[in-house]
Coordinates of N, CA and C in Angstrom, one line a residue:
M6 N 184.9 194.1 211.3 CA 184.0 194.6 210.3 C 182.6 194.7 210.8
K7 N 182.2 193.7 211.5 CA 180.8 193.7 212.1 C 180.6 194.9 213.0
K8 N 181.7 195.2 213.8 CA 181.6 196.3 214.7 C 181.5 197.6 214.0
L9 N 182.3 197.8 212.9 CA 182.2 198.9 212.1 C 180.9 199.2 211.4
L10 N 180.2 198.1 210.9 CA 178.9 198.2 210.4 C 177.9 198.6 211.5
T11 N 178.0 198.1 212.7 CA 177.1 198.5 213.8 C 177.2 199.9 214.1
I12 N 178.5 200.4 214.1 CA 178.7 201.9 214.5 C 178.1 202.7 213.3
L13 N 178.4 202.4 212.1 CA 177.9 203.2 210.9 C 176.4 203.1 210.9
S14 N 175.8 202.0 211.2 CA 174.3 201.9 211.3 C 173.7 202.8 212.3
G15 N 174.4 202.8 213.5 CA 174.0 203.7 214.6 C 174.1 205.2 214.3
I16 N 175.2 205.5 213.6 CA 175.4 206.9 213.2 C 174.3 207.3 212.2
T17 N 174.1 206.5 211.2 CA 173.1 206.7 210.2 C 171.7 206.9 210.8
L18 N 171.4 206.0 211.7 CA 170.1 206.1 212.3 C 170.0 207.4 213.1
A19 N 171.0 207.8 213.8 CA 171.0 209.0 214.6 C 170.8 210.2 213.7
I20 N 171.5 210.2 212.6 CA 171.4 211.4 211.6 C 169.9 211.4 211.0
I21 N 169.4 210.3 210.7 CA 168.0 210.2 210.2 C 167.0 210.8 211.2
V22 N 167.1 210.3 212.5 CA 166.2 210.8 213.5 C 166.4 212.3 213.7
F23 N 167.7 212.8 213.7 CA 167.9 214.2 213.9 C 167.3 215.0 212.8
F24 N 167.5 214.7 211.5 CA 166.9 215.4 210.4 C 165.4 215.3 210.4
Q25 N 164.9 214.1 210.7 CA 163.4 214.0 210.7 C 162.8 214.9 211.7
G26 N 163.4 214.9 212.9 CA 162.8 215.8 213.9 C 162.9 217.3 213.6
S27 N 164.0 217.7 212.9 CA 164.1 219.1 212.5 C 163.2 219.5 211.3
M28 N 162.7 218.5 210.6 CA 161.8 218.8 209.5 C 160.4 219.0 209.9
T29 N 160.0 218.5 211.0 CA 158.6 218.7 211.5 C 158.5 220.0 212.2
S30 N 157.3 220.6 212.1 CA 157.1 221.9 212.8 C 156.4 221.6 214.1
D31 N 156.7 222.5 215.0 CA 156.0 222.4 216.3 C 154.7 223.2 216.2
V32 N 153.6 222.6 216.6 CA 152.3 223.3 216.5 C 151.7 223.4 217.9
A33 N 151.4 224.6 218.3 CA 150.8 224.7 219.7 C 149.3 225.0 219.5
F34 N 148.6 224.2 220.2 CA 147.1 224.3 220.1 C 146.7 225.0 221.4
A35 N 145.9 226.1 221.3 CA 145.4 226.8 222.4 C 144.3 226.0 223.0
A36 N 144.3 225.9 224.3 CA 143.3 225.2 225.0 C 142.0 226.0 225.1
E37 N 140.9 225.4 225.1 CA 139.6 226.1 225.2 C 139.6 226.6 226.7
P38 N 139.0 227.8 226.9 CA 138.8 228.3 228.2 C 138.0 227.3 229.1
T39 N 138.3 227.3 230.4 CA 137.6 226.5 231.3 C 136.9 227.3 232.4
A40 N 136.2 226.6 233.2 CA 135.5 227.2 234.3 C 136.5 227.9 235.2
Q41 N 137.7 227.3 235.4 CA 138.7 227.8 236.2 C 139.2 229.2 235.7
S42 N 139.4 229.2 234.3 CA 139.9 230.5 233.8 C 138.9 231.6 233.9
V43 N 137.6 231.2 233.9 CA 136.6 232.2 234.1 C 136.6 232.8 235.5
K44 N 136.8 231.9 236.5 CA 136.9 232.3 237.9 C 138.0 233.3 238.1
Q45 N 139.1 233.2 237.3 CA 140.2 234.1 237.4 C 140.1 235.3 236.6
S46 N 138.9 235.5 236.0 CA 138.7 236.6 235.0 C 137.8 237.7 235.6
D47 N 137.8 238.9 235.0 CA 136.9 239.9 235.5 C 135.6 239.8 234.7
F48 N 134.5 239.9 235.5 CA 133.2 239.8 234.9 C 132.9 241.1 234.2
Q49 N 132.4 241.1 233.0 CA 132.1 242.3 232.2 C 130.6 242.5 232.2
V50 N 129.8 241.5 231.8 CA 128.3 241.7 231.7 C 127.7 240.3 231.6
G51 N 126.5 240.3 232.0 CA 125.7 239.0 231.9 C 124.3 239.3 231.5
I52 N 123.7 238.4 230.7 CA 122.3 238.5 230.4 C 121.6 237.1 230.5
W53 N 120.4 237.1 230.9 CA 119.6 235.9 231.0 C 118.2 236.1 230.4
G54 N 117.7 235.1 229.8 CA 116.3 235.3 229.3 C 115.7 234.0 228.8
T55 N 114.5 234.1 228.2 CA 113.7 233.0 227.7 C 113.1 233.3 226.4
N56 N 112.8 232.3 225.6 CA 112.0 232.5 224.4 C 110.5 232.1 224.6
N57 N 109.7 232.1 223.6 CA 108.3 231.8 223.7 C 108.0 230.4 224.1
D58 N 109.0 229.5 223.9 CA 108.8 228.1 224.2 C 109.3 227.8 225.6
G59 N 109.8 228.8 226.4 CA 110.2 228.7 227.7 C 111.7 228.2 227.8
E60 N 112.4 228.1 226.7 CA 113.8 227.8 226.7 C 114.6 228.9 227.2
E61 N 115.6 228.6 228.0 CA 116.4 229.7 228.7 C 117.8 229.8 227.9
I62 N 118.3 231.0 228.1 CA 119.7 231.3 227.7 C 120.4 232.2 228.7
L63 N 121.6 231.9 228.9 CA 122.5 232.6 229.8 C 123.8 232.9 229.1
V64 N 124.2 234.2 229.1 CA 125.4 234.6 228.4 C 126.1 235.5 229.4
A65 N 127.4 235.1 229.8 CA 128.2 235.9 230.7 C 129.5 236.2 230.0
L66 N 130.0 237.4 230.0 CA 131.2 237.8 229.3 C 132.3 238.1 230.4
Y67 N 133.5 237.6 230.2 CA 134.6 237.8 231.1 C 135.8 238.3 230.3
N68 N 136.8 238.8 231.0 CA 138.1 239.2 230.4 C 139.2 238.9 231.4
N69 N 140.2 238.1 231.0 CA 141.3 237.7 232.0 C 142.5 238.5 231.7
G70 N 142.4 239.6 230.9 CA 143.6 240.4 230.6 C 144.3 240.0 229.3
K71 N 144.1 238.7 228.9 CA 144.7 238.2 227.7 C 143.7 237.9 226.6
Q72 N 142.5 237.5 227.0 CA 141.5 237.2 226.0 C 140.1 237.4 226.6
D73 N 139.1 237.5 225.7 CA 137.7 237.6 226.1 C 137.2 236.2 226.2
I74 N 136.5 235.9 227.3 CA 135.9 234.6 227.4 C 134.4 234.7 227.7
A75 N 133.6 233.8 227.1 CA 132.2 233.8 227.3 C 131.8 232.5 227.9
Y76 N 130.8 232.6 228.7 CA 130.1 231.4 229.2 C 128.7 231.5 228.7
V77 N 128.3 230.4 228.0 CA 126.9 230.3 227.4 C 126.3 229.0 227.8
S78 N 125.0 229.2 228.2 CA 124.3 228.0 228.6 C 122.8 228.1 228.2
N79 N 122.2 227.0 227.8 CA 120.8 226.9 227.5 C 120.1 226.1 228.5
G80 N 120.7 225.8 229.6 CA 120.1 224.9 230.6 C 120.5 223.5 230.4
N81 N 120.8 223.0 229.2 CA 121.2 221.6 229.0 C 122.7 221.6 228.7
V82 N 123.2 222.5 227.9 CA 124.6 222.5 227.4 C 125.2 223.8 227.8
S83 N 126.4 223.7 228.4 CA 127.1 224.9 228.8 C 128.5 224.9 228.1
I84 N 129.0 226.1 227.6 CA 130.3 226.1 227.0 C 131.0 227.3 227.5
Y85 N 132.3 227.2 227.5 CA 133.3 228.3 227.7 C 134.1 228.5 226.5
R86 N 134.1 229.6 225.9 CA 134.8 229.9 224.6 C 135.2 231.3 224.5
T87 N 136.2 231.6 223.7 CA 136.6 232.9 223.4 C 135.5 233.5 222.5
Y88 N 135.3 234.8 222.5 CA 134.3 235.4 221.7 C 134.8 236.7 220.9
T89 N 134.0 237.0 219.9 CA 134.2 238.3 219.2 C 132.8 239.0 219.1
I90 N 132.9 240.3 219.0 CA 131.7 241.1 218.8 C 131.9 242.0 217.6
A91 N 130.9 242.1 216.7 CA 130.9 243.0 215.5 C 129.6 243.8 215.5
P92 N 129.7 245.0 215.0 CA 128.4 245.7 214.8 C 127.5 245.0 213.9
A93 N 126.2 245.1 214.1 CA 125.2 244.5 213.3 C 124.0 245.5 213.0
F94 N 123.2 245.1 212.1 CA 122.0 246.0 211.8 C 120.8 245.1 211.9
V95 N 119.9 245.6 212.7 CA 118.5 245.0 212.8 C 117.5 246.1 212.7
K96 N 116.6 246.0 211.7 CA 115.7 247.1 211.5 C 114.9 247.4 212.7
G97 N 114.8 248.7 213.1 CA 114.1 249.1 214.3 C 114.8 248.9 215.6
A98 N 116.0 248.4 215.6 CA 116.7 248.1 216.8 C 117.9 249.1 217.0
T99 N 118.2 249.3 218.2 CA 119.4 250.0 218.5 C 120.4 249.1 219.2
N100 N 121.7 249.5 219.2 CA 122.8 248.8 219.9 C 122.8 247.3 219.4
A101 N 122.7 247.1 218.1 CA 122.7 245.7 217.6 C 124.2 245.2 217.5
Q102 N 124.5 244.1 218.0 CA 125.8 243.5 218.0 C 125.8 242.0 217.6
R103 N 126.7 241.6 216.8 CA 126.8 240.2 216.4 C 127.9 239.5 217.2
F104 N 127.5 238.5 218.0 CA 128.4 237.8 218.8 C 128.7 236.4 218.2
T105 N 130.0 236.1 218.2 CA 130.4 234.8 217.8 C 131.2 234.2 219.0
I106 N 130.7 233.1 219.6 CA 131.2 232.5 220.7 C 131.5 231.0 220.3
G107 N 132.8 230.8 220.0 CA 133.1 229.4 219.5 C 132.4 229.2 218.3
E108 N 131.5 228.1 218.2 CA 130.7 227.8 217.1 C 129.3 228.4 217.1
V109 N 129.0 229.1 218.2 CA 127.7 229.7 218.3 C 127.7 231.2 217.9
S110 N 126.7 231.6 217.1 CA 126.6 233.0 216.7 C 125.2 233.4 217.0
F111 N 125.0 234.7 217.4 CA 123.7 235.3 217.5 C 123.8 236.8 217.5
T112 N 122.7 237.5 217.4 CA 122.7 238.9 217.4 C 122.0 239.4 218.7
Y113 N 122.6 240.3 219.4 CA 122.0 241.0 220.5 C 121.5 242.4 220.1
C114 N 120.3 242.8 220.5 CA 119.8 244.1 220.1 C 118.8 244.6 221.1
E115 N 118.6 245.9 221.1 CA 117.6 246.5 222.0 C 116.6 247.2 221.1
I116 N 115.3 246.9 221.4 CA 114.2 247.4 220.7 C 113.2 248.0 221.7
G117 N 113.0 249.3 221.6 CA 112.2 250.0 222.7 C 112.9 249.9 224.0
D118 N 112.1 249.4 225.0 CA 112.7 249.2 226.3 C 113.2 247.8 226.6
G119 N 113.1 246.9 225.5 CA 113.5 245.5 225.7 C 114.8 245.2 225.1
S120 N 115.5 244.1 225.6 CA 116.7 243.6 225.0 C 116.4 242.2 224.5
F121 N 117.0 241.8 223.4 CA 116.7 240.5 222.7 C 118.0 239.9 222.2
I122 N 117.9 238.5 222.1 CA 118.9 237.7 221.4 C 118.1 237.1 220.2
L123 N 118.7 237.3 219.1 CA 118.1 236.7 217.8 C 119.1 235.6 217.4
T124 N 118.6 234.4 217.3 CA 119.5 233.3 216.9 C 119.4 233.1 215.4
D125 N 120.4 232.4 214.9 CA 120.4 232.1 213.4 C 119.2 231.1 213.1
D126 N 118.7 230.4 214.1 CA 117.6 229.4 213.9 C 116.3 230.1 213.9
G127 N 116.2 231.4 214.2 CA 115.0 232.1 214.2 C 114.4 232.3 215.6
D128 N 115.0 231.8 216.6 CA 114.5 231.9 218.0 C 114.8 233.4 218.4
I129 N 113.8 233.9 219.2 CA 114.0 235.2 219.8 C 113.9 235.1 221.3
Y130 N 114.9 235.5 222.0 CA 114.9 235.4 223.5 C 114.8 236.9 224.0
S131 N 113.9 237.1 224.9 CA 113.8 238.3 225.7 C 114.7 238.2 226.8
V132 N 115.7 239.1 226.9 CA 116.8 239.0 228.0 C 116.8 240.2 228.9
T133 N 117.4 240.0 230.0 CA 117.6 241.1 231.0 C 119.0 241.0 231.5
D134 N 119.6 242.1 231.9 CA 120.9 242.1 232.5 C 120.9 241.4 233.9
I135 N 122.0 240.7 234.2 CA 122.1 240.1 235.5 C 123.5 240.4 236.0
T136 N 123.7 240.2 237.3 CA 124.9 240.5 238.0 C 125.8 239.3 238.0
A137 N 127.1 239.5 238.4 CA 128.0 238.4 238.5 C 127.5 237.4 239.5
Y138 N 126.9 237.8 240.6 CA 126.4 236.9 241.6 C 125.3 236.1 241.0
E139 N 124.4 236.7 240.3 CA 123.3 235.9 239.7 C 123.8 234.9 238.7
V140 N 124.8 235.3 237.9 CA 125.4 234.3 237.0 C 125.9 233.1 237.7
E141 N 126.6 233.3 238.8 CA 127.2 232.2 239.6 C 126.1 231.3 240.1
Q142 N 124.9 231.9 240.5 CA 123.8 231.1 241.1 C 123.2 230.3 239.9
L143 N 123.1 230.8 238.7 CA 122.5 230.1 237.6 C 123.5 229.0 237.0
R144 N 124.8 229.3 237.1 CA 125.8 228.4 236.6 C 125.9 227.2 237.5

């Protein structure tokens, strides 16, 4: 009798574990892009600039064939994230685009002969285009 109860308990436990495992869903979390994934990606464009307080910003955009990856740095903090671009409107500006890079959002625009990044905090960065080599030197 004791042997029968042990076998039944084992079978019951196995059935519970089986059904419990089948009732949970598998969730895959995408890893954030890394420096390594950027090195394996094609460089698209880069900009670097400063605001009136002398704070710097560097934005470099890459594509690895599967996703768009951005590298953003303010000299103190650097991030690698996927990004999106949407058309934007800035009075008096041309080529205005809204960038969302992870949790960071800003507007890029051209006014006259200058290019600018307008942050949601009200900072204005005057930026210039830079090459992939220059990005690597600043990174």
